[in-house]
Amino acid sequence: MTATLYRDGTFVPDDWTFLDLEASVPDAGEAIVLPLERFLEVVSDLGPDLRLGVLVASGEDVSRLVPHLDRVEMIAVDFPVFSDGRGYSSARLLRQRMAFSGEIRAVGDVLLDQIPLMKRVGFTAFSITHEPTRRALEAGQDVGVPLYLQPAGCTREVPGGARSWARRPSTGAQQY
């Protein structure tokens, strides 16, 4: 089963190459994604012509990326199992506290009903390996959430009625 990149309501080609801990890093001209620990070890040696991405494992501290966010174009956040929600916090921290404006991609066990909630905290792309989710998205199915009962702060939302904390998704574009 291969990963398929889902962005802006459609499937698109993925031009990023995920490298493991031992793979050699090219000198220039490629879009590469390194695991966080490897990235931090070699970032000072990486050429300016590389497009850089970082893979953040569940539970890793994204604040370690702050000094290097100006060099990073994409951050992939791993969801090892659908029930591990730590990646939501990573995305929200990257968007709100660290003002990261690049692509935040959900990778791993991403399911259809998680996508609207992931978008709400800052994810902009999704690597879909779950076959039923891929088929549903290809068929045009999308899960909508009509009313949020917790604030997110990462997206533009409109009040959802008499309760000041209730929010509805806006019909306009997201702010990132």
PDB file of C-alpha atoms in Angstrom:
ATOM      1  CA  MET A   1       0.000   0.000   0.000  1.00  0.00           C
ATOM      2  CA  THR A   2       1.537   3.334  -1.028  1.00  0.00           C
ATOM      3  CA  ALA A   3       0.979   6.712   0.550  1.00  0.00           C
ATOM      4  CA  THR A   4      -1.078   9.190  -1.410  1.00  0.00           C
ATOM      5  CA  LEU A   5      -0.902  12.926  -0.715  1.00  0.00           C
ATOM      6  CA  TYR A   6      -4.232  14.656  -0.185  1.00  0.00           C
ATOM      7  CA  ARG A   7      -4.220  18.470  -0.243  1.00  0.00           C
ATOM      8  CA  ASP A   8      -6.910  21.099  -0.880  1.00  0.00           C
ATOM      9  CA  GLY A   9      -9.599  18.510  -1.555  1.00  0.00           C
ATOM     10  CA  THR A  10      -7.694  16.523  -4.157  1.00  0.00           C
ATOM     11  CA  PHE A  11      -4.900  13.990  -4.553  1.00  0.00           C
ATOM     12  CA  VAL A  12      -1.621  15.432  -5.769  1.00  0.00           C
ATOM     13  CA  PRO A  13       1.836  14.069  -6.552  1.00  0.00           C
ATOM     14  CA  ASP A  14       4.278  14.078  -3.666  1.00  0.00           C
ATOM     15  CA  ASP A  15       7.700  15.459  -4.578  1.00  0.00           C
ATOM     16  CA  TRP A  16       9.248  14.926  -1.135  1.00  0.00           C
ATOM     17  CA  THR A  17      11.709  12.091  -0.426  1.00  0.00           C
ATOM     18  CA  PHE A  18      11.658  10.727   3.119  1.00  0.00           C
ATOM     19  CA  LEU A  19      15.162   9.711   4.228  1.00  0.00           C
ATOM     20  CA  ASP A  20      15.874   7.388   7.125  1.00  0.00           C
ATOM     21  CA  LEU A  21      18.581   7.805   9.747  1.00  0.00           C
ATOM     22  CA  GLU A  22      21.323   6.180   7.648  1.00  0.00           C
ATOM     23  CA  ALA A  23      20.545   7.509   4.158  1.00  0.00           C
ATOM     24  CA  SER A  24      23.017   9.897   2.585  1.00  0.00           C
ATOM     25  CA  VAL A  25      21.814  13.465   2.183  1.00  0.00           C
ATOM     26  CA  PRO A  26      22.048  14.907  -1.342  1.00  0.00           C
ATOM     27  CA  ASP A  27      23.958  18.134  -1.879  1.00  0.00           C
ATOM     28  CA  ALA A  28      21.340  20.151  -3.736  1.00  0.00           C
ATOM     29  CA  GLY A  29      18.211  20.274  -5.820  1.00  0.00           C
ATOM     30  CA  GLU A  30      15.953  17.869  -3.956  1.00  0.00           C
ATOM     31  CA  ALA A  31      13.083  18.054  -1.500  1.00  0.00           C
ATOM     32  CA  ILE A  32      14.063  15.830   1.430  1.00  0.00           C
ATOM     33  CA  VAL A  33      12.477  14.996   4.759  1.00  0.00           C
ATOM     34  CA  LEU A  34      14.708  13.973   7.645  1.00  0.00           C
ATOM     35  CA  PRO A  35      13.699  12.589  11.039  1.00  0.00           C
ATOM     36  CA  LEU A  36      13.907  15.333  13.687  1.00  0.00           C
ATOM     37  CA  GLU A  37      16.997  13.952  15.451  1.00  0.00           C
ATOM     38  CA  ARG A  38      18.902  13.514  12.188  1.00  0.00           C
ATOM     39  CA  PHE A  39      17.860  16.962  10.988  1.00  0.00           C
ATOM     40  CA  LEU A  40      19.144  18.600  14.183  1.00  0.00           C
ATOM     41  CA  GLU A  41      22.463  16.740  13.856  1.00  0.00           C
ATOM     42  CA  VAL A  42      23.149  17.764  10.258  1.00  0.00           C
ATOM     43  CA  VAL A  43      21.257  21.044   9.730  1.00  0.00           C
ATOM     44  CA  SER A  44      24.410  23.173   9.857  1.00  0.00           C
ATOM     45  CA  ASP A  45      25.965  21.018   7.096  1.00  0.00           C
ATOM     46  CA  LEU A  46      22.985  21.109   4.723  1.00  0.00           C
ATOM     47  CA  GLY A  47      23.348  23.106   1.533  1.00  0.00           C
ATOM     48  CA  PRO A  48      21.147  26.132   0.849  1.00  0.00           C
ATOM     49  CA  ASP A  49      19.785  24.565  -2.373  1.00  0.00           C
ATOM     50  CA  LEU A  50      17.954  21.733  -0.585  1.00  0.00           C
ATOM     51  CA  ARG A  51      14.246  21.952   0.137  1.00  0.00           C
ATOM     52  CA  LEU A  52      14.050  20.766   3.737  1.00  0.00           C
ATOM     53  CA  GLY A  53      11.358  18.908   5.585  1.00  0.00           C
ATOM     54  CA  VAL A  54      11.329  17.342   9.030  1.00  0.00           C
ATOM     55  CA  LEU A  55       9.519  14.237  10.258  1.00  0.00           C
ATOM     56  CA  VAL A  56       8.361  14.674  13.841  1.00  0.00           C
ATOM     57  CA  ALA A  57       7.561  11.431  15.644  1.00  0.00           C
ATOM     58  CA  SER A  58       4.692  11.292  18.089  1.00  0.00           C
ATOM     59  CA  GLY A  59       5.729  12.867  21.369  1.00  0.00           C
ATOM     60  CA  GLU A  60       8.834  14.652  20.061  1.00  0.00           C
ATOM     61  CA  ASP A  61       9.299  18.264  21.121  1.00  0.00           C
ATOM     62  CA  VAL A  62       8.624  20.519  18.110  1.00  0.00           C
ATOM     63  CA  SER A  63      10.044  23.539  19.943  1.00  0.00           C
ATOM     64  CA  ARG A  64      13.502  22.158  19.146  1.00  0.00           C
ATOM     65  CA  LEU A  65      12.847  23.279  15.558  1.00  0.00           C
ATOM     66  CA  VAL A  66      12.383  26.967  16.426  1.00  0.00           C
ATOM     67  CA  PRO A  67      15.941  28.095  15.553  1.00  0.00           C
ATOM     68  CA  HIS A  68      15.649  26.371  12.165  1.00  0.00           C
ATOM     69  CA  LEU A  69      12.076  27.100  11.043  1.00  0.00           C
ATOM     70  CA  ASP A  70      13.289  29.634   8.471  1.00  0.00           C
ATOM     71  CA  ARG A  71      15.025  26.757   6.628  1.00  0.00           C
ATOM     72  CA  VAL A  72      12.147  24.273   6.885  1.00  0.00           C
ATOM     73  CA  GLU A  73       9.494  24.186   4.165  1.00  0.00           C
ATOM     74  CA  MET A  74       7.445  21.208   5.376  1.00  0.00           C
ATOM     75  CA  ILE A  75       6.920  19.417   8.682  1.00  0.00           C
ATOM     76  CA  ALA A  76       5.441  15.912   8.644  1.00  0.00           C
ATOM     77  CA  VAL A  77       3.831  14.872  11.924  1.00  0.00           C
ATOM     78  CA  ASP A  78       3.555  11.137  12.494  1.00  0.00           C
ATOM     79  CA  PHE A  79       0.408   9.451  13.775  1.00  0.00           C
ATOM     80  CA  PRO A  80       1.588   5.906  14.614  1.00  0.00           C
ATOM     81  CA  VAL A  81      -2.004   4.900  15.463  1.00  0.00           C
ATOM     82  CA  PHE A  82      -5.212   6.853  14.914  1.00  0.00           C
ATOM     83  CA  SER A  83      -5.843   7.079  18.660  1.00  0.00           C
ATOM     84  CA  ASP A  84      -2.560   8.902  19.390  1.00  0.00           C
ATOM     85  CA  GLY A  85      -3.554  12.571  19.477  1.00  0.00           C
ATOM     86  CA  ARG A  86      -0.196  14.131  20.342  1.00  0.00           C
ATOM     87  CA  GLY A  87       0.287  15.198  16.728  1.00  0.00           C
ATOM     88  CA  TYR A  88      -2.663  17.593  17.027  1.00  0.00           C
ATOM     89  CA  SER A  89      -0.789  19.471  19.753  1.00  0.00           C
ATOM     90  CA  SER A  90       2.378  19.566  17.649  1.00  0.00           C
ATOM     91  CA  ALA A  91       0.533  21.160  14.730  1.00  0.00           C
ATOM     92  CA  ARG A  92      -1.215  23.704  16.909  1.00  0.00           C
ATOM     93  CA  LEU A  93       2.050  24.699  18.589  1.00  0.00           C
ATOM     94  CA  LEU A  94       3.767  25.064  15.217  1.00  0.00           C
ATOM     95  CA  ARG A  95       0.993  27.319  13.875  1.00  0.00           C
ATOM     96  CA  GLN A  96       0.087  29.396  16.915  1.00  0.00           C
ATOM     97  CA  ARG A  97       3.157  29.709  19.094  1.00  0.00           C
ATOM     98  CA  MET A  98       5.907  29.278  16.530  1.00  0.00           C
ATOM     99  CA  ALA A  99       4.140  31.007  13.600  1.00  0.00           C
ATOM    100  CA  PHE A 100       5.218  28.296  11.140  1.00  0.00           C
ATOM    101  CA  SER A 101       3.593  29.087   7.797  1.00  0.00           C
ATOM    102  CA  GLY A 102       4.828  26.142   5.723  1.00  0.00           C
ATOM    103  CA  GLU A 103       3.099  22.852   5.050  1.00  0.00           C
ATOM    104  CA  ILE A 104       2.201  20.684   8.027  1.00  0.00           C
ATOM    105  CA  ARG A 105       1.488  17.157   6.845  1.00  0.00           C
ATOM    106  CA  ALA A 106      -0.199  14.348   8.784  1.00  0.00           C
ATOM    107  CA  VAL A 107       1.461  10.996   8.068  1.00  0.00           C
ATOM    108  CA  GLY A 108       0.763   7.540   9.422  1.00  0.00           C
ATOM    109  CA  ASP A 109      -2.610   6.258  10.539  1.00  0.00           C
ATOM    110  CA  VAL A 110      -4.828   9.085   9.218  1.00  0.00           C
ATOM    111  CA  LEU A 111      -8.552   8.344   9.012  1.00  0.00           C
ATOM    112  CA  LEU A 112     -11.317  10.182   7.167  1.00  0.00           C
ATOM    113  CA  ASP A 113     -13.111  11.535  10.238  1.00  0.00           C
ATOM    114  CA  GLN A 114      -9.881  13.022  11.637  1.00  0.00           C
ATOM    115  CA  ILE A 115      -9.151  15.237   8.633  1.00  0.00           C
ATOM    116  CA  PRO A 116     -11.481  18.183   9.481  1.00  0.00           C
ATOM    117  CA  LEU A 117     -10.134  18.277  13.033  1.00  0.00           C
ATOM    118  CA  MET A 118      -6.556  18.099  11.775  1.00  0.00           C
ATOM    119  CA  LYS A 119      -7.214  20.993   9.387  1.00  0.00           C
ATOM    120  CA  ARG A 120      -8.603  22.986  12.271  1.00  0.00           C
ATOM    121  CA  VAL A 121      -5.309  22.862  14.189  1.00  0.00           C
ATOM    122  CA  GLY A 122      -3.105  23.611  11.207  1.00  0.00           C
ATOM    123  CA  PHE A 123      -2.569  20.559   9.010  1.00  0.00           C
ATOM    124  CA  THR A 124      -2.616  21.382   5.300  1.00  0.00           C
ATOM    125  CA  ALA A 125      -1.757  18.018   3.705  1.00  0.00           C
ATOM    126  CA  PHE A 126      -2.384  14.371   4.507  1.00  0.00           C
ATOM    127  CA  SER A 127      -0.476  11.251   3.537  1.00  0.00           C
ATOM    128  CA  ILE A 128      -3.239   8.678   3.176  1.00  0.00           C
ATOM    129  CA  THR A 129      -2.307   5.010   3.571  1.00  0.00           C
ATOM    130  CA  HIS A 130      -5.645   3.813   4.991  1.00  0.00           C
ATOM    131  CA  GLU A 131      -7.399   2.231   1.978  1.00  0.00           C
ATOM    132  CA  PRO A 132     -11.024   2.963   3.029  1.00  0.00           C
ATOM    133  CA  THR A 133     -10.119   6.620   3.680  1.00  0.00           C
ATOM    134  CA  ARG A 134      -8.379   6.912   0.317  1.00  0.00           C
ATOM    135  CA  ARG A 135     -11.361   5.380  -1.501  1.00  0.00           C
ATOM    136  CA  ALA A 136     -13.815   7.669   0.314  1.00  0.00           C
ATOM    137  CA  LEU A 137     -11.808  10.783  -0.560  1.00  0.00           C
ATOM    138  CA  GLU A 138     -11.451   9.661  -4.186  1.00  0.00           C
ATOM    139  CA  ALA A 139     -15.245   9.259  -4.287  1.00  0.00           C
ATOM    140  CA  GLY A 140     -15.650  12.849  -3.080  1.00  0.00           C
ATOM    141  CA  GLN A 141     -16.726  12.023   0.442  1.00  0.00           C
ATOM    142  CA  ASP A 142     -15.613  14.444   3.085  1.00  0.00           C
ATOM    143  CA  VAL A 143     -16.529  14.659   6.711  1.00  0.00           C
ATOM    144  CA  GLY A 144     -17.837  18.002   7.836  1.00  0.00           C
ATOM    145  CA  VAL A 145     -18.093  19.186  11.409  1.00  0.00           C
ATOM    146  CA  PRO A 146     -21.063  21.564  11.714  1.00  0.00           C
ATOM    147  CA  LEU A 147     -20.309  22.878  15.209  1.00  0.00           C
ATOM    148  CA  TYR A 148     -17.128  22.972  17.264  1.00  0.00           C
ATOM    149  CA  LEU A 149     -17.469  23.106  21.026  1.00  0.00           C
ATOM    150  CA  GLN A 150     -13.871  24.013  21.815  1.00  0.00           C
ATOM    151  CA  PRO A 151     -11.873  26.985  20.563  1.00  0.00           C
ATOM    152  CA  ALA A 152      -8.913  26.321  18.288  1.00  0.00           C
ATOM    153  CA  GLY A 153      -7.549  29.727  17.378  1.00  0.00           C
ATOM    154  CA  CYS A 154      -5.841  28.437  14.216  1.00  0.00           C
ATOM    155  CA  THR A 155      -8.714  28.863  11.799  1.00  0.00           C
ATOM    156  CA  ARG A 156     -11.271  31.497  11.035  1.00  0.00           C
ATOM    157  CA  GLU A 157     -14.541  30.484  12.598  1.00  0.00           C
ATOM    158  CA  VAL A 158     -17.813  32.247  13.199  1.00  0.00           C
ATOM    159  CA  PRO A 159     -19.931  32.191  16.366  1.00  0.00           C
ATOM    160  CA  GLY A 160     -22.243  29.205  16.479  1.00  0.00           C
ATOM    161  CA  GLY A 161     -25.309  30.636  18.167  1.00  0.00           C
ATOM    162  CA  ALA A 162     -26.175  31.702  21.679  1.00  0.00           C
ATOM    163  CA  ARG A 163     -23.207  29.970  23.299  1.00  0.00           C
ATOM    164  CA  SER A 164     -20.125  32.205  23.063  1.00  0.00           C
ATOM    165  CA  TRP A 165     -17.766  29.227  22.893  1.00  0.00           C
ATOM    166  CA  ALA A 166     -19.562  27.407  20.075  1.00  0.00           C
ATOM    167  CA  ARG A 167     -18.054  27.936  16.618  1.00  0.00           C
ATOM    168  CA  ARG A 168     -18.965  27.004  13.077  1.00  0.00           C
ATOM    169  CA  PRO A 169     -16.401  26.577  10.305  1.00  0.00           C
ATOM    170  CA  SER A 170     -16.201  29.674   8.119  1.00  0.00           C
ATOM    171  CA  THR A 171     -17.016  29.364   4.446  1.00  0.00           C
ATOM    172  CA  GLY A 172     -13.886  31.312   3.499  1.00  0.00           C
ATOM    173  CA  ALA A 173     -10.314  30.150   3.123  1.00  0.00           C
ATOM    174  CA  GLN A 174      -8.174  29.179   6.070  1.00  0.00           C
ATOM    175  CA  GLN A 175      -5.621  31.688   7.260  1.00  0.00           C
ATOM    176  CA  TYR A 176      -2.543  29.582   6.540  1.00  0.00           C
TER     177      TYR A 176
END
